[in-house]
């Protein structure tokens, strides 16, 4: 969570985005998830945790990745 003086600079940070359409049930890979700007998605430090998860619905190219877009650990 950004601190008060960091809130305006969030858009300049990187975050995880869907860079190719991912059908529901497909696996997230380095080919369809990348770290790009702006910082509206999950932090890039979580990329290892995201790779290998399955999409819970169709994920469209250009969408910032969010925790509810893929299966959660059991």
Short mmCIF file of N, CA and C in Angstrom, two decimals:
data_model
loop_
_atom_site.label_atom_id
_atom_site.label_comp_id
_atom_site.label_asym_id
_atom_site.label_seq_id
_atom_site.Cartn_x
_atom_site.Cartn_y
_atom_site.Cartn_z
N UNK A 1 0.86 -1.18 0.00
CA UNK A 1 0.00 0.00 0.00
C UNK A 1 0.90 1.24 0.00
N UNK A 2 0.72 2.13 -0.98
CA UNK A 2 1.55 3.33 -1.05
C UNK A 2 1.27 4.28 0.10
N UNK A 3 2.30 4.96 0.52
CA UNK A 3 2.17 5.96 1.58
C UNK A 3 1.63 7.26 0.98
N UNK A 4 1.26 8.20 1.82
CA UNK A 4 0.62 9.44 1.38
C UNK A 4 1.35 10.17 0.27
N UNK A 5 2.66 10.36 0.41
CA UNK A 5 3.41 11.11 -0.59
C UNK A 5 3.73 10.27 -1.83
N UNK A 6 3.45 8.97 -1.82
CA UNK A 6 3.72 8.09 -2.97
C UNK A 6 2.50 7.91 -3.87
N UNK A 7 1.33 8.29 -3.40
CA UNK A 7 0.09 8.02 -4.14
C UNK A 7 0.09 8.60 -5.55
N UNK A 8 0.61 9.77 -5.76
CA UNK A 8 0.62 10.39 -7.07
C UNK A 8 1.57 9.72 -8.05
N UNK A 9 2.57 9.01 -7.54
CA UNK A 9 3.56 8.39 -8.41
C UNK A 9 3.23 6.94 -8.76
N UNK A 10 2.08 6.43 -8.33
CA UNK A 10 1.72 5.04 -8.62
C UNK A 10 1.70 4.75 -10.12
N UNK A 11 1.26 5.72 -10.90
CA UNK A 11 1.16 5.48 -12.34
C UNK A 11 2.54 5.31 -12.99
N UNK A 12 3.58 5.78 -12.34
CA UNK A 12 4.93 5.65 -12.89
C UNK A 12 5.59 4.33 -12.50
N UNK A 13 4.97 3.59 -11.61
CA UNK A 13 5.50 2.30 -11.21
C UNK A 13 5.08 1.23 -12.19
N UNK A 14 5.74 0.10 -12.11
CA UNK A 14 5.37 -1.05 -12.93
C UNK A 14 4.39 -1.92 -12.16
N UNK A 15 3.61 -2.68 -12.90
CA UNK A 15 2.74 -3.68 -12.30
C UNK A 15 2.49 -4.77 -13.35
N UNK A 16 1.82 -5.83 -12.94
CA UNK A 16 1.59 -6.96 -13.83
C UNK A 16 0.34 -6.73 -14.67
N UNK A 17 0.47 -7.00 -15.97
CA UNK A 17 -0.61 -6.83 -16.93
C UNK A 17 -0.75 -8.08 -17.78
N UNK A 18 -1.95 -8.30 -18.28
CA UNK A 18 -2.20 -9.35 -19.26
C UNK A 18 -1.78 -8.79 -20.62
N UNK A 19 -0.86 -9.47 -21.31
CA UNK A 19 -0.36 -8.97 -22.59
C UNK A 19 -0.85 -9.80 -23.77
N UNK A 20 -1.59 -10.86 -23.50
CA UNK A 20 -2.23 -11.67 -24.54
C UNK A 20 -3.49 -12.26 -23.93
N UNK A 21 -4.57 -12.35 -24.70
CA UNK A 21 -5.81 -12.91 -24.17
C UNK A 21 -5.56 -14.28 -23.56
N UNK A 22 -6.16 -14.51 -22.38
CA UNK A 22 -6.03 -15.78 -21.67
C UNK A 22 -7.43 -16.35 -21.48
N UNK A 23 -7.74 -17.49 -22.11
CA UNK A 23 -9.07 -18.09 -21.93
C UNK A 23 -9.27 -18.57 -20.49
N UNK A 24 -10.51 -18.65 -20.06
CA UNK A 24 -10.82 -19.18 -18.73
C UNK A 24 -10.23 -20.58 -18.61
N UNK A 25 -9.56 -20.85 -17.50
CA UNK A 25 -8.96 -22.16 -17.26
C UNK A 25 -7.55 -22.31 -17.78
N UNK A 26 -7.07 -21.37 -18.59
CA UNK A 26 -5.71 -21.43 -19.13
C UNK A 26 -4.70 -20.99 -18.06
N UNK A 27 -3.48 -21.42 -18.24
CA UNK A 27 -2.41 -21.13 -17.30
C UNK A 27 -1.75 -19.79 -17.62
N UNK A 28 -1.47 -19.02 -16.57
CA UNK A 28 -0.74 -17.77 -16.73
C UNK A 28 0.74 -18.10 -16.89
N UNK A 29 1.37 -17.47 -17.89
CA UNK A 29 2.77 -17.74 -18.21
C UNK A 29 3.51 -16.42 -18.44
N UNK A 30 4.78 -16.51 -18.65
CA UNK A 30 5.58 -15.34 -18.99
C UNK A 30 5.24 -14.78 -20.36
N UNK A 31 4.52 -15.56 -21.16
CA UNK A 31 4.10 -15.10 -22.48
C UNK A 31 2.84 -14.24 -22.42
N UNK A 32 2.02 -14.41 -21.39
CA UNK A 32 0.76 -13.65 -21.32
C UNK A 32 0.67 -12.70 -20.13
N UNK A 33 1.71 -12.67 -19.29
CA UNK A 33 1.75 -11.73 -18.16
C UNK A 33 3.11 -11.04 -18.17
N UNK A 34 3.10 -9.71 -18.07
CA UNK A 34 4.36 -8.97 -18.05
C UNK A 34 4.27 -7.80 -17.09
N UNK A 35 5.42 -7.30 -16.70
CA UNK A 35 5.54 -6.13 -15.84
C UNK A 35 5.70 -4.90 -16.72
N UNK A 36 4.68 -4.02 -16.69
CA UNK A 36 4.71 -2.79 -17.48
C UNK A 36 4.10 -1.65 -16.67
N UNK A 37 4.16 -0.45 -17.23
CA UNK A 37 3.53 0.71 -16.59
C UNK A 37 2.15 0.93 -17.18
N UNK A 38 1.23 1.52 -16.51
CA UNK A 38 1.26 2.12 -15.17
C UNK A 38 1.04 1.10 -14.06
N UNK A 39 1.22 1.54 -12.85
CA UNK A 39 1.14 0.65 -11.69
C UNK A 39 -0.26 0.45 -11.17
N UNK A 40 -1.15 -0.05 -11.99
CA UNK A 40 -2.54 -0.25 -11.58
C UNK A 40 -2.85 -1.70 -11.20
N UNK A 41 -1.91 -2.60 -11.41
CA UNK A 41 -2.13 -4.02 -11.13
C UNK A 41 -1.31 -4.50 -9.95
N UNK A 42 -1.15 -5.82 -9.88
CA UNK A 42 -0.37 -6.46 -8.83
C UNK A 42 1.10 -6.10 -9.00
N UNK A 43 1.81 -5.94 -7.91
CA UNK A 43 3.23 -5.61 -7.93
C UNK A 43 4.03 -6.70 -8.63
N UNK A 44 5.06 -6.32 -9.41
CA UNK A 44 5.89 -7.30 -10.11
C UNK A 44 6.58 -8.29 -9.18
N UNK A 45 6.74 -7.96 -7.92
CA UNK A 45 7.41 -8.89 -7.01
C UNK A 45 6.61 -10.19 -6.83
N UNK A 46 5.33 -10.17 -7.22
CA UNK A 46 4.48 -11.36 -7.09
C UNK A 46 4.44 -12.21 -8.36
N UNK A 47 5.22 -11.85 -9.38
CA UNK A 47 5.20 -12.60 -10.63
C UNK A 47 5.46 -14.10 -10.41
N UNK A 48 6.44 -14.50 -9.62
CA UNK A 48 6.64 -15.94 -9.41
C UNK A 48 5.42 -16.66 -8.82
N UNK A 49 4.65 -15.96 -8.01
CA UNK A 49 3.44 -16.55 -7.42
C UNK A 49 2.30 -16.65 -8.42
N UNK A 50 2.30 -15.78 -9.42
CA UNK A 50 1.23 -15.72 -10.40
C UNK A 50 1.43 -16.74 -11.52
N UNK A 51 2.67 -16.89 -11.98
CA UNK A 51 2.97 -17.83 -13.07
C UNK A 51 2.56 -19.24 -12.66
N UNK A 52 1.84 -19.90 -13.54
CA UNK A 52 1.36 -21.26 -13.28
C UNK A 52 -0.06 -21.33 -12.74
N UNK A 53 -0.62 -20.20 -12.35
CA UNK A 53 -2.02 -20.18 -11.88
C UNK A 53 -2.95 -20.25 -13.08
N UNK A 54 -4.18 -20.68 -12.84
CA UNK A 54 -5.18 -20.78 -13.90
C UNK A 54 -6.16 -19.61 -13.81
N UNK A 55 -6.48 -19.04 -14.97
CA UNK A 55 -7.43 -17.93 -15.06
C UNK A 55 -8.82 -18.43 -14.69
N UNK A 56 -9.55 -17.66 -13.89
CA UNK A 56 -10.91 -18.05 -13.50
C UNK A 56 -11.96 -17.57 -14.51
N UNK A 57 -11.55 -16.69 -15.41
CA UNK A 57 -12.43 -16.19 -16.46
C UNK A 57 -11.55 -15.72 -17.62
N UNK A 58 -12.17 -15.33 -18.71
CA UNK A 58 -11.42 -14.79 -19.84
C UNK A 58 -10.71 -13.52 -19.39
N UNK A 59 -9.40 -13.46 -19.61
CA UNK A 59 -8.61 -12.28 -19.28
C UNK A 59 -8.19 -11.62 -20.58
N UNK A 60 -8.59 -10.40 -20.76
CA UNK A 60 -8.33 -9.66 -22.00
C UNK A 60 -6.98 -8.96 -21.97
N UNK A 61 -6.34 -8.94 -23.12
CA UNK A 61 -5.07 -8.24 -23.29
C UNK A 61 -5.23 -6.78 -22.85
N UNK A 62 -4.25 -6.28 -22.09
CA UNK A 62 -4.26 -4.89 -21.65
C UNK A 62 -4.85 -4.68 -20.27
N UNK A 63 -5.40 -5.73 -19.66
CA UNK A 63 -6.00 -5.59 -18.33
C UNK A 63 -4.92 -5.69 -17.25
N UNK A 64 -4.95 -4.79 -16.26
CA UNK A 64 -4.03 -4.94 -15.13
C UNK A 64 -4.42 -6.20 -14.34
N UNK A 65 -3.45 -6.99 -13.96
CA UNK A 65 -3.72 -8.23 -13.24
C UNK A 65 -4.17 -7.93 -11.82
N UNK A 66 -5.21 -8.64 -11.38
CA UNK A 66 -5.73 -8.49 -10.02
C UNK A 66 -5.86 -9.87 -9.41
N UNK A 67 -5.86 -9.93 -8.08
CA UNK A 67 -5.86 -11.22 -7.37
C UNK A 67 -7.09 -12.07 -7.67
N UNK A 68 -8.21 -11.48 -8.04
CA UNK A 68 -9.41 -12.25 -8.29
C UNK A 68 -9.49 -12.81 -9.71
N UNK A 69 -8.45 -12.60 -10.52
CA UNK A 69 -8.46 -13.06 -11.90
C UNK A 69 -7.95 -14.50 -12.06
N UNK A 70 -7.35 -15.04 -11.04
CA UNK A 70 -6.81 -16.39 -11.13
C UNK A 70 -7.11 -17.16 -9.86
N UNK A 71 -6.95 -18.47 -9.95
CA UNK A 71 -7.26 -19.34 -8.81
C UNK A 71 -6.39 -19.00 -7.61
N UNK A 72 -6.97 -19.09 -6.46
CA UNK A 72 -6.21 -18.84 -5.23
C UNK A 72 -5.68 -20.17 -4.71
N UNK A 73 -4.59 -20.12 -3.95
CA UNK A 73 -4.06 -21.38 -3.40
C UNK A 73 -5.04 -22.03 -2.45
N UNK A 74 -5.08 -23.32 -2.49
CA UNK A 74 -6.00 -24.09 -1.62
C UNK A 74 -5.43 -24.21 -0.24
#
